[in-house]
Amino acid sequence: MMEKDVKPWYREPWPWVVIGALSFVVTASFVTLGIAIWSYDGLVADDYYKKGKEINVVLERLERSAALGLSASLTASPDGERVQVVLQSSVAAFEPPQSLHLRAVHPRFPGQDREATLMPAEEGVYEGHFMALAEGRWDIVLEGDDWRFPILKIQAPMTEVRWEQASEVRGQESGIRE
């Protein structure tokens, strides 16, 4: 009878294939664990309940602007340094606010966000200094003391933006960084 030549296990290819596959999986799991520990998960809010309540306040302010029958027209100066807002209401008892708050939020780069407080220049007209917007997409927010217009998405450079009178608030607006 012929004897078969038996090689030691470490000379066979299959144990090394199994050991290599297992080593790869263990290494990949440690890399994934490291990424999970050291990376920032900006999508998860620690105060999600508070943020949820704030959404309700924003929706109430949007409904208030619709109830007041507000519309506005924002005009930027040619150099983009000054803005003027003409605010109108279809409700006769509407009292114009002492000031308006204007924000331009960049959807990708929070460091480029702009905001300004606009003061009354005459009845229903507000003016203020506002840094020119870089080219690209922006979300524009205009709000008073107890109301807020829906967010407008614009393409900069802008010269004029209009908020039309809304009869009701439909859906939810996108999130705004505070």
Coordinates of C-alpha atoms in Angstrom, one line a residue:
M1 CA 0.0 0.0 0.0
M2 CA 1.2 3.4 -0.7
E3 CA 1.4 6.0 2.0
K4 CA 0.3 9.4 1.2
D5 CA 2.7 12.2 1.9
V6 CA 1.0 14.3 4.6
K7 CA 2.1 18.0 4.9
P8 CA 1.9 19.9 8.1
W9 CA -1.2 22.2 8.5
Y10 CA 0.7 25.4 8.0
R11 CA 1.8 24.2 4.5
E12 CA -1.8 23.9 3.4
P13 CA -3.5 26.9 1.8
W14 CA -7.0 26.5 3.3
P15 CA -6.2 27.2 6.9
W16 CA -4.4 30.5 5.8
V17 CA -7.5 31.5 3.8
V18 CA -9.7 31.0 6.8
I19 CA -7.3 32.8 9.2
G20 CA -6.9 35.7 6.7
A21 CA -10.7 36.1 6.3
L22 CA -11.2 36.1 10.1
S23 CA -8.3 38.5 10.6
F24 CA -9.8 40.9 8.0
V25 CA -13.2 40.9 9.7
V26 CA -11.7 41.5 13.2
T27 CA -9.6 44.4 11.9
A28 CA -12.5 45.9 10.0
S29 CA -14.7 45.8 13.2
F30 CA -12.0 47.6 15.2
V31 CA -11.7 50.3 12.5
T32 CA -15.5 50.7 12.6
L33 CA -15.5 50.9 16.4
G34 CA -12.8 53.6 16.2
I35 CA -14.8 55.6 13.7
A36 CA -17.9 55.3 15.9
I37 CA -16.1 56.5 19.0
W38 CA -14.0 59.3 17.5
S39 CA -16.4 60.8 15.0
Y40 CA -19.1 63.4 15.7
D41 CA -22.6 62.4 14.8
G42 CA -24.1 65.8 14.2
L43 CA -27.5 64.4 13.2
V44 CA -28.4 63.3 16.7
A45 CA -29.6 66.0 19.0
D46 CA -29.2 65.6 22.7
D47 CA -32.2 67.8 23.4
Y48 CA -34.6 66.3 20.8
Y49 CA -37.6 67.0 23.0
K50 CA -36.8 70.7 23.3
K51 CA -36.2 70.9 19.5
G52 CA -39.6 69.3 18.9
K53 CA -41.3 71.9 21.1
E54 CA -39.5 74.6 19.2
I55 CA -40.9 73.4 15.9
N56 CA -44.4 73.9 17.3
V57 CA -43.5 77.5 18.2
V58 CA -42.2 78.1 14.7
L59 CA -45.4 76.6 13.2
E60 CA -47.5 78.9 15.5
R61 CA -45.5 81.9 14.3
L62 CA -46.0 80.9 10.7
E63 CA -49.8 80.5 11.3
R64 CA -49.8 83.9 12.9
S65 CA -48.3 85.5 9.8
A66 CA -50.9 83.9 7.7
A67 CA -53.7 85.1 10.1
L68 CA -52.3 88.6 9.8
G69 CA -52.4 88.4 6.0
L70 CA -48.8 89.6 5.8
S71 CA -46.8 90.0 2.7
A72 CA -43.3 91.6 2.2
S73 CA -40.9 92.7 -0.4
L74 CA -37.2 92.8 0.3
T75 CA -34.9 94.8 -2.0
A76 CA -31.1 94.8 -1.8
S77 CA -29.0 97.7 -2.9
P78 CA -26.8 97.1 -6.0
D79 CA -23.7 96.7 -3.8
G80 CA -25.6 94.2 -1.6
E81 CA -24.7 96.1 1.6
R82 CA -28.2 97.6 2.4
V83 CA -31.6 96.0 2.4
Q84 CA -35.1 97.5 2.5
V85 CA -38.3 95.6 3.4
V86 CA -41.8 96.8 2.7
L87 CA -44.2 95.0 5.0
Q88 CA -48.0 95.0 4.3
S89 CA -50.9 93.4 6.1
S90 CA -54.5 92.8 5.0
V91 CA -55.7 93.2 8.6
A92 CA -56.5 96.7 9.5
A93 CA -55.7 96.3 13.2
F94 CA -52.1 95.1 12.5
E95 CA -49.5 97.1 14.4
P96 CA -46.1 97.0 12.7
P97 CA -43.3 95.7 14.9
Q98 CA -40.5 97.9 16.3
S99 CA -38.0 95.9 14.2
L100 CA -37.7 93.0 11.8
H101 CA -35.1 90.2 12.0
L102 CA -33.6 89.0 8.7
R103 CA -31.5 85.9 8.4
A104 CA -29.7 84.3 5.4
V105 CA -28.7 80.8 6.2
H106 CA -26.3 78.9 4.0
P107 CA -27.4 75.2 3.8
R108 CA -23.8 73.9 3.7
F109 CA -21.6 76.4 5.4
P110 CA -22.9 77.7 8.8
G111 CA -19.9 80.1 9.1
Q112 CA -21.3 82.1 6.1
D113 CA -24.7 82.8 7.7
R114 CA -25.8 86.4 7.8
E115 CA -28.3 88.2 10.0
A116 CA -29.5 91.8 10.6
T117 CA -32.0 93.7 12.5
L118 CA -34.0 96.1 10.3
M119 CA -35.3 99.3 11.8
P120 CA -38.4 101.3 10.6
A121 CA -37.6 104.1 8.1
E122 CA -41.2 105.0 7.6
E123 CA -44.6 103.4 7.9
G124 CA -44.3 99.8 6.8
V125 CA -40.7 100.2 5.5
Y126 CA -37.7 98.8 7.3
E127 CA -34.0 99.3 6.4
G128 CA -30.8 97.9 7.6
H129 CA -27.2 97.0 6.8
F130 CA -26.8 93.4 5.5
M131 CA -23.6 91.9 4.2
A132 CA -23.7 90.8 0.6
L133 CA -24.3 87.1 0.0
A134 CA -21.8 84.9 -1.8
E135 CA -23.1 83.3 -4.9
G136 CA -25.0 80.1 -4.3
R137 CA -28.2 78.9 -2.7
W138 CA -29.5 80.5 0.5
D139 CA -32.4 80.2 2.9
I140 CA -34.0 83.5 3.8
V141 CA -36.0 84.0 7.0
L142 CA -37.9 87.2 7.9
E143 CA -39.6 87.5 11.2
G144 CA -41.2 89.9 13.6
D145 CA -41.9 89.7 17.3
D146 CA -44.7 87.1 17.2
W147 CA -44.8 86.0 13.5
R148 CA -42.5 84.6 10.9
F149 CA -42.6 84.2 7.1
P150 CA -41.9 80.7 5.6
I151 CA -38.3 80.1 4.6
L152 CA -37.6 81.2 1.0
K153 CA -34.9 79.4 -0.9
I154 CA -33.1 81.9 -3.2
Q155 CA -30.1 81.9 -5.5
A156 CA -27.6 84.7 -4.7
P157 CA -26.8 87.3 -5.7
M158 CA -30.3 88.6 -5.0
T159 CA -31.9 91.9 -5.8
E160 CA -35.5 91.3 -4.7
V161 CA -37.3 88.7 -2.7
R162 CA -41.1 88.5 -2.1
W163 CA -43.2 86.8 0.5
E164 CA -46.7 86.6 -0.7
Q165 CA -49.8 86.6 1.6
A166 CA -50.5 83.1 2.7
S167 CA -54.0 81.8 3.6
E168 CA -52.7 78.8 5.5
V169 CA -49.4 77.1 6.4
R170 CA -48.8 74.0 4.4
G171 CA -46.4 71.3 5.6
Q172 CA -43.3 72.0 7.6
E173 CA -40.5 74.3 6.8
S174 CA -36.9 73.0 6.7
G175 CA -34.8 73.3 9.9
I176 CA -32.9 76.4 10.7
R177 CA -29.8 76.6 12.7
E178 CA -30.2 79.0 15.7

